[in-house]
Short mmCIF file of C-alpha atoms and ligand atoms in Angstrom, two decimals:
data_model
loop_
_atom_site.label_atom_id
_atom_site.label_comp_id
_atom_site.label_asym_id
_atom_site.label_seq_id
_atom_site.Cartn_x
_atom_site.Cartn_y
_atom_site.Cartn_z
CA UNK A 1 21.19 -2.23 12.81
CA UNK A 2 18.42 -5.02 13.12
CA UNK A 3 15.10 -5.04 11.22
CA UNK A 4 11.57 -5.85 12.88
CA UNK A 5 9.94 -4.03 15.68
CA UNK A 6 12.78 -1.88 17.35
CA UNK A 7 10.97 -0.01 20.05
CA UNK A 8 7.56 1.26 21.11
CA UNK A 9 6.27 4.48 22.67
CA UNK A 10 3.36 5.16 24.82
CA UNK A 11 2.37 8.28 23.30
CA UNK A 12 -0.87 9.85 24.39
CA UNK A 13 -2.90 12.08 22.18
CA UNK A 14 -4.96 14.70 23.96
CA UNK A 15 -5.62 17.60 21.52
CA UNK A 16 -4.38 19.82 24.30
CA UNK A 17 -0.64 18.85 23.80
CA UNK A 18 -0.76 19.80 19.92
CA UNK A 19 -2.84 23.02 20.63
CA UNK A 20 -0.02 23.90 23.03
CA UNK A 21 2.60 23.43 20.52
CA UNK A 22 1.01 25.98 17.84
CA UNK A 23 2.08 24.22 14.88
CA UNK A 24 1.27 25.94 11.38
CA UNK A 25 -1.03 22.76 10.59
CA UNK A 26 -3.46 23.77 13.37
CA UNK A 27 -6.02 26.40 13.02
CA UNK A 28 -6.38 26.97 16.71
CA UNK A 29 -3.71 29.26 18.72
CA UNK A 30 -2.81 28.88 22.17
CA UNK A 31 -0.37 30.54 24.53
CA UNK A 32 1.36 27.32 25.13
CA UNK A 33 0.54 24.98 28.11
CA UNK A 34 0.93 21.43 29.13
CA UNK A 35 4.89 21.86 29.01
CA UNK A 36 5.62 19.15 31.14
CA UNK A 37 4.14 16.64 28.37
CA UNK A 38 5.55 18.72 25.47
CA UNK A 39 9.10 18.71 26.99
CA UNK A 40 8.70 14.95 27.55
CA UNK A 41 7.82 14.77 23.75
CA UNK A 42 10.84 16.70 22.88
CA UNK A 43 13.09 14.19 24.63
CA UNK A 44 11.22 11.23 23.06
CA UNK A 45 11.57 12.77 19.59
CA UNK A 46 15.27 12.79 20.06
CA UNK A 47 15.45 9.16 20.92
CA UNK A 48 12.98 8.28 18.02
CA UNK A 49 15.50 10.02 15.78
CA UNK A 50 18.44 7.92 17.22
CA UNK A 51 16.41 4.72 16.53
CA UNK A 52 16.39 5.43 12.69
CA UNK A 53 13.27 3.56 12.00
CA UNK A 54 11.75 3.57 8.54
CA UNK A 55 8.27 3.49 9.45
CA UNK A 56 5.90 4.35 12.38
CA UNK A 57 2.91 2.16 13.20
CA UNK A 58 0.21 3.55 15.47
CA UNK A 59 -2.96 2.16 16.99
CA UNK A 60 -5.66 4.84 17.92
CA UNK A 61 -8.54 4.63 20.27
CA UNK A 62 -10.31 7.39 18.15
CA UNK A 63 -10.75 5.55 15.02
CA UNK A 64 -13.38 3.33 16.14
CA UNK A 65 -14.44 0.46 13.88
CA UNK A 66 -17.35 -1.68 15.32
CA UNK A 67 -16.66 -4.32 12.55
CA UNK A 68 -13.11 -5.60 12.46
CA UNK A 69 -9.63 -4.03 12.53
CA UNK A 70 -9.02 -1.38 9.69
CA UNK A 71 -5.58 -0.11 8.52
CA UNK A 72 -4.83 2.93 6.51
CA UNK A 73 -3.65 1.85 3.23
CA UNK A 74 -3.89 5.07 1.04
CA UNK A 75 -0.38 5.88 0.07
CA UNK A 76 -1.17 9.72 0.48
CA UNK A 77 -3.73 11.18 2.61
CA UNK A 78 -4.49 15.05 2.81
CA UNK A 79 -7.40 16.75 4.60
CA UNK A 80 -8.54 18.59 7.64
CA UNK A 81 -9.09 16.57 10.99
CA UNK A 82 -11.21 18.24 13.63
CA UNK A 83 -11.74 16.79 17.14
CA UNK A 84 -15.28 16.37 17.71
CA UNK A 85 -15.20 17.15 21.32
CA UNK A 86 -12.69 19.92 21.35
CA UNK A 87 -13.15 21.61 17.84
CA UNK A 88 -11.70 24.59 19.65
CA UNK A 89 -8.45 23.22 20.09
CA UNK A 90 -7.85 20.89 17.09
CA UNK A 91 -8.62 21.80 13.37
CA UNK A 92 -5.53 20.19 11.79
CA UNK A 93 -4.44 20.16 8.08
CA UNK A 94 -2.66 16.98 7.51
CA UNK A 95 -0.59 15.46 4.77
CA UNK A 96 0.52 11.94 5.38
CA UNK A 97 2.51 9.52 3.66
CA UNK A 98 1.51 5.96 4.29
CA UNK A 99 3.45 2.78 3.86
CA UNK A 100 0.61 1.04 2.13
CA UNK A 101 2.53 -1.90 1.35
CA UNK A 102 3.07 -2.65 5.05
CA UNK A 103 -0.50 -1.90 5.68
CA UNK A 104 -1.67 -4.45 3.26
CA UNK A 105 0.67 -6.94 4.69
CA UNK A 106 -0.71 -6.36 8.38
CA UNK A 107 -4.36 -6.85 6.87
CA UNK A 108 -3.20 -10.14 5.21
CA UNK A 109 -1.28 -11.26 8.43
CA UNK A 110 -4.33 -10.41 10.48
CA UNK A 111 -6.65 -12.49 8.30
CA UNK A 112 -4.05 -15.31 8.48
CA UNK A 113 -4.24 -14.97 12.15
CA UNK A 114 -7.95 -15.48 12.22
CA UNK A 115 -8.98 -11.74 12.59
CA UNK A 116 -11.53 -9.88 10.66
CA UNK A 117 -9.52 -6.94 8.97
CA UNK A 118 -9.74 -4.61 6.05
CA UNK A 119 -7.50 -2.13 4.33
CA UNK A 120 -8.95 1.45 4.29
CA UNK A 121 -8.32 2.50 0.55
CA UNK A 122 -10.54 5.58 0.44
CA UNK A 123 -8.55 8.51 -0.53
CA UNK A 124 -11.25 10.79 1.12
CA UNK A 125 -11.04 9.25 4.47
CA UNK A 126 -10.72 11.52 7.51
CA UNK A 127 -7.92 10.50 9.60
CA UNK A 128 -8.77 10.77 13.44
CA UNK A 129 -7.15 13.18 16.00
CA UNK A 130 -5.70 10.39 18.09
CA UNK A 131 -3.57 9.21 15.13
CA UNK A 132 -2.50 12.60 14.27
CA UNK A 133 -1.75 14.06 17.63
CA UNK A 134 0.53 11.05 18.42
CA UNK A 135 2.18 11.26 15.17
CA UNK A 136 2.69 14.86 15.18
CA UNK A 137 4.15 15.06 18.86
CA UNK A 138 6.74 12.24 18.02
CA UNK A 139 7.68 13.41 14.51
CA UNK A 140 6.37 16.91 13.72
CA UNK A 141 8.34 16.85 10.32
CA UNK A 142 5.99 13.95 9.06
CA UNK A 143 9.12 12.84 7.14
CA UNK A 144 8.77 8.99 7.92
CA UNK A 145 5.84 6.86 6.26
CA UNK A 146 3.38 5.62 8.80
CA UNK A 147 0.57 3.24 9.21
CA UNK A 148 -2.54 3.62 11.16
CA UNK A 149 -4.58 0.83 12.66
CA UNK A 150 -8.12 1.50 14.12
CA UNK A 151 -9.44 0.31 17.46
CA UNK A 152 -12.15 -2.44 17.02
CA UNK A 153 -14.69 -1.80 19.80
CA UNK A 154 -18.11 -0.43 20.24
CA UNK A 155 -19.31 0.72 23.60
CA UNK A 156 -23.13 -0.02 22.71
CA UNK A 157 -22.93 -3.52 21.84
CA UNK A 158 -22.45 -6.57 23.78
CA UNK A 159 -19.42 -7.71 21.74
CA UNK A 160 -16.64 -7.69 21.61
CA UNK A 161 -16.57 -8.17 25.37
CA UNK A 162 -13.46 -6.61 27.35
CA UNK A 163 -11.91 -10.04 27.30
CA UNK A 164 -12.47 -10.52 23.56
CA UNK A 165 -11.18 -7.05 22.93
CA UNK A 166 -7.78 -7.94 24.84
CA UNK A 167 -7.54 -11.27 22.92
CA UNK A 168 -8.20 -9.57 19.47
CA UNK A 169 -5.47 -6.84 20.18
CA UNK A 170 -3.06 -9.35 21.51
CA UNK A 171 -3.53 -11.23 18.22
CA UNK A 172 -3.41 -8.08 16.23
CA UNK A 173 -0.12 -7.22 17.53
CA UNK A 174 1.32 -10.50 16.53
CA UNK A 175 -0.07 -9.90 12.94
CA UNK A 176 1.55 -6.61 12.89
CA UNK A 177 4.89 -7.86 14.00
CA UNK A 178 4.82 -10.77 11.28
CA UNK A 179 4.05 -8.26 8.56
CA UNK A 180 6.88 -6.24 9.86
CA UNK A 181 9.21 -8.91 9.78
CA UNK A 182 8.06 -10.26 6.43
CA UNK A 183 8.89 -7.04 4.58
CA UNK A 184 12.00 -6.34 6.70
CA UNK A 185 10.93 -2.98 8.00
CA UNK A 186 12.53 -1.23 10.87
CA UNK A 187 9.49 -0.36 12.70
CA UNK A 188 8.58 1.64 15.94
CA UNK A 189 5.33 0.80 17.23
CA UNK A 190 3.16 3.60 19.01
CA UNK A 191 0.15 3.18 21.53
CA UNK A 192 -1.93 6.21 21.25
CA UNK A 193 -3.38 5.94 24.80
CA UNK A 194 -3.58 8.20 28.03
CA UNK A 195 -3.79 6.23 31.39
CA UNK A 196 -6.41 7.12 33.81
CA UNK A 197 -9.11 8.58 31.81
CA UNK A 198 -11.88 10.33 33.81
CA UNK A 199 -11.98 13.95 32.75
CA UNK A 200 -13.51 17.28 33.55
CA UNK A 201 -16.70 18.03 31.62
CA UNK A 202 -16.12 21.77 31.52
CA UNK A 203 -13.05 23.68 30.12
CA UNK A 204 -11.44 26.61 31.74
CA UNK A 205 -11.57 29.83 30.04
CA UNK A 206 -9.02 30.29 28.47
CA UNK A 207 -8.52 26.46 27.86
CA UNK A 208 -4.66 26.95 28.33
CA UNK A 209 -5.08 28.25 31.86
CA UNK A 210 -2.68 25.99 33.56
CA UNK A 211 -3.66 27.06 37.19
CA UNK A 212 -6.89 24.85 36.30
CA UNK A 213 -5.22 21.76 35.23
CA UNK A 214 -4.82 18.92 37.56
CA UNK A 215 -5.58 15.14 37.94
CA UNK A 216 -9.36 14.38 38.01
CA UNK A 217 -9.09 12.22 41.24
CA UNK A 218 -6.51 10.78 43.47
CA UNK A 219 -7.42 7.13 42.60
CA UNK A 220 -6.70 7.69 38.97
CA UNK A 221 -3.32 9.38 39.70
CA UNK A 222 -2.29 6.64 42.13
CA UNK A 223 -3.16 3.98 39.65
CA UNK A 224 -1.12 5.79 36.95
CA UNK A 225 1.98 5.94 39.09
CA UNK A 226 1.79 2.37 40.11
CA UNK A 227 1.49 1.18 36.44
CA UNK A 228 4.24 3.72 35.33
CA UNK A 229 6.59 2.32 38.16
CA UNK A 230 6.03 -1.28 37.14
CA UNK A 231 6.69 -0.33 33.56
CA UNK A 232 9.70 1.66 34.37
CA UNK A 233 11.15 -1.39 36.18
CA UNK A 234 10.26 -3.74 33.12
CA UNK A 235 7.64 -5.69 35.14
CA UNK A 236 5.54 -6.03 32.08
CA UNK A 237 3.81 -9.19 33.04
CA UNK A 238 2.69 -7.48 36.32
CA UNK A 239 1.20 -4.71 34.26
CA UNK A 240 -1.01 -6.91 32.31
CA UNK A 241 -2.04 -8.95 35.22
CA UNK A 242 -3.24 -5.66 37.01
CA UNK A 243 -4.83 -4.50 33.79
CA UNK A 244 -8.46 -5.75 34.63
CA UNK A 245 -8.51 -3.93 38.02
CA UNK A 246 -6.84 -0.74 36.53
CA UNK A 247 -9.60 -0.61 33.99
CA UNK A 248 -12.33 -1.07 36.42
CA UNK A 249 -11.15 1.52 38.85
CA UNK A 250 -9.36 4.28 36.80
CA UNK A 251 -11.30 3.65 33.57
CA UNK A 252 -7.95 4.18 31.56
CA UNK A 253 -8.01 4.68 27.82
CA UNK A 254 -5.70 1.79 27.53
CA UNK A 255 -9.12 -0.28 27.37
CA UNK A 256 -9.29 0.58 23.62
CA UNK A 257 -6.30 -2.02 23.26
CA UNK A 258 -3.38 0.22 21.96
CA UNK A 259 -0.94 -0.61 24.82
CA UNK A 260 -1.74 -4.50 24.78
CA UNK A 261 -1.42 -4.13 20.87
CA UNK A 262 1.98 -2.50 21.16
CA UNK A 263 3.35 -4.87 23.80
CA UNK A 264 2.15 -7.80 21.69
CA UNK A 265 3.84 -6.37 18.70
CA UNK A 266 7.07 -5.99 20.64
CA UNK A 267 6.69 -9.71 21.82
CA UNK A 268 5.99 -8.51 25.56
CA UNK A 269 9.48 -7.62 26.24
CA UNK A 270 10.40 -7.16 30.06
CA UNK A 271 12.82 -4.05 29.20
CA UNK A 272 12.60 -0.91 31.49
CA UNK A 273 10.54 1.70 30.03
CA UNK A 274 12.02 5.33 29.93
CA UNK A 275 9.71 7.77 31.24
CA UNK A 276 9.87 11.12 29.54
CA UNK A 277 7.13 12.67 31.62
CA UNK A 278 3.69 12.53 33.25
CA UNK A 279 0.96 15.05 33.52
CA UNK A 280 -2.76 15.81 33.35
CA UNK A 281 -4.94 16.95 30.36
CA UNK A 282 -8.45 18.08 31.29
CA UNK A 283 -7.88 15.63 34.61
CA UNK A 284 -6.70 12.66 32.50
CA UNK A 285 -3.44 11.04 33.13
CA UNK A 286 -0.62 10.99 30.52
CA UNK A 287 2.74 9.22 30.45
CA UNK A 288 5.16 9.56 27.51
CA UNK A 289 7.27 6.48 27.66
CA UNK A 290 9.72 4.61 25.45
CA UNK A 291 10.69 0.99 25.28
CA UNK A 292 13.73 0.24 23.43
CA UNK A 293 14.61 -3.07 22.04
CA UNK A 294 17.88 -2.01 20.46
CA UNK A 295 19.75 -0.28 23.38
CA UNK A 296 20.01 2.83 21.25
CA UNK A 297 18.33 4.97 23.67
CA UNK A 298 19.18 3.62 27.14
CA UNK A 299 19.96 6.09 30.08
CA UNK A 300 18.14 8.31 32.01
CA UNK A 301 15.34 6.35 33.33
O1 2X7 B 1 -8.97 11.92 23.44
C1 2X7 B 1 -8.62 12.83 24.55
C2 2X7 B 1 -7.96 12.17 25.64
N1 2X7 B 1 -7.40 10.98 25.38
C3 2X7 B 1 -7.49 12.82 26.66
C4 2X7 B 1 -8.14 14.13 27.17
C5 2X7 B 1 -8.74 14.96 26.50
C6 2X7 B 1 -9.22 14.95 25.36
O2 2X7 B 1 -9.22 14.09 24.46
FE1 FE2 B 2 -8.33 10.03 23.80
#
């Protein structure tokens, strides 16, 4: 089997999905919920297993670093992560093994590609829920080493501008790929992103009352379906051409760059994406999709 970047997954991280799973690591308990997405993740997990990667590399919008790109580079991270907006749903005890050698190589390559990048070597660092939910939903056994990348953005400053952000994550994707190839890793890259991102500001009581869960508006839903159909057809170039309009109209979480980074790390393949499922989380649009560069997960698009 070849080395390098072998696949990517669009793997959204609403804390609701993990809350619905009731894993022992999470303090909050639910009656389930968000099954369509949780079943989608079940199928994606089986495909991830077939790919036999030796590392998972994830880019998260909820580790925000205004100054440069940061990369988790502590070999072992343990602690408790709490979602700042939904602490009632997500209080998670994590125990994460990091491929620190790959993390350092990504930082080096990012620097060589002209980006400002830093290795995060603080063992007391608290890992964000975006990184954790995506990794947990795809690999709940946590038996593979991982690398986490931050999102270099800051909503309150003039820079980076949206165009600069896109350029930065495109270059970061190339640097990630170069590091993976240099070390001969078999890596799967994960975009921790939902799609349309307007969400309700009040939760139902109880939060897992599924009669209250639906898309925030029709505009967001229709944009998501349009983007998903293009991704399913492998029409990647059109997806990126539409990205600015999508960003303006649907306020998608892809704005923080995870999807662009992932496609750049995969070298923008025009492969058909496999849709595992699509559904709402407090109004946002969430698709779980796989992009296989090896042909080991085909079928069932
Ligand atoms: O971070 C999130 C998200 N992306 C979607 C929905 C709800 C909460 O948190
Ligand atoms: Fe999010």
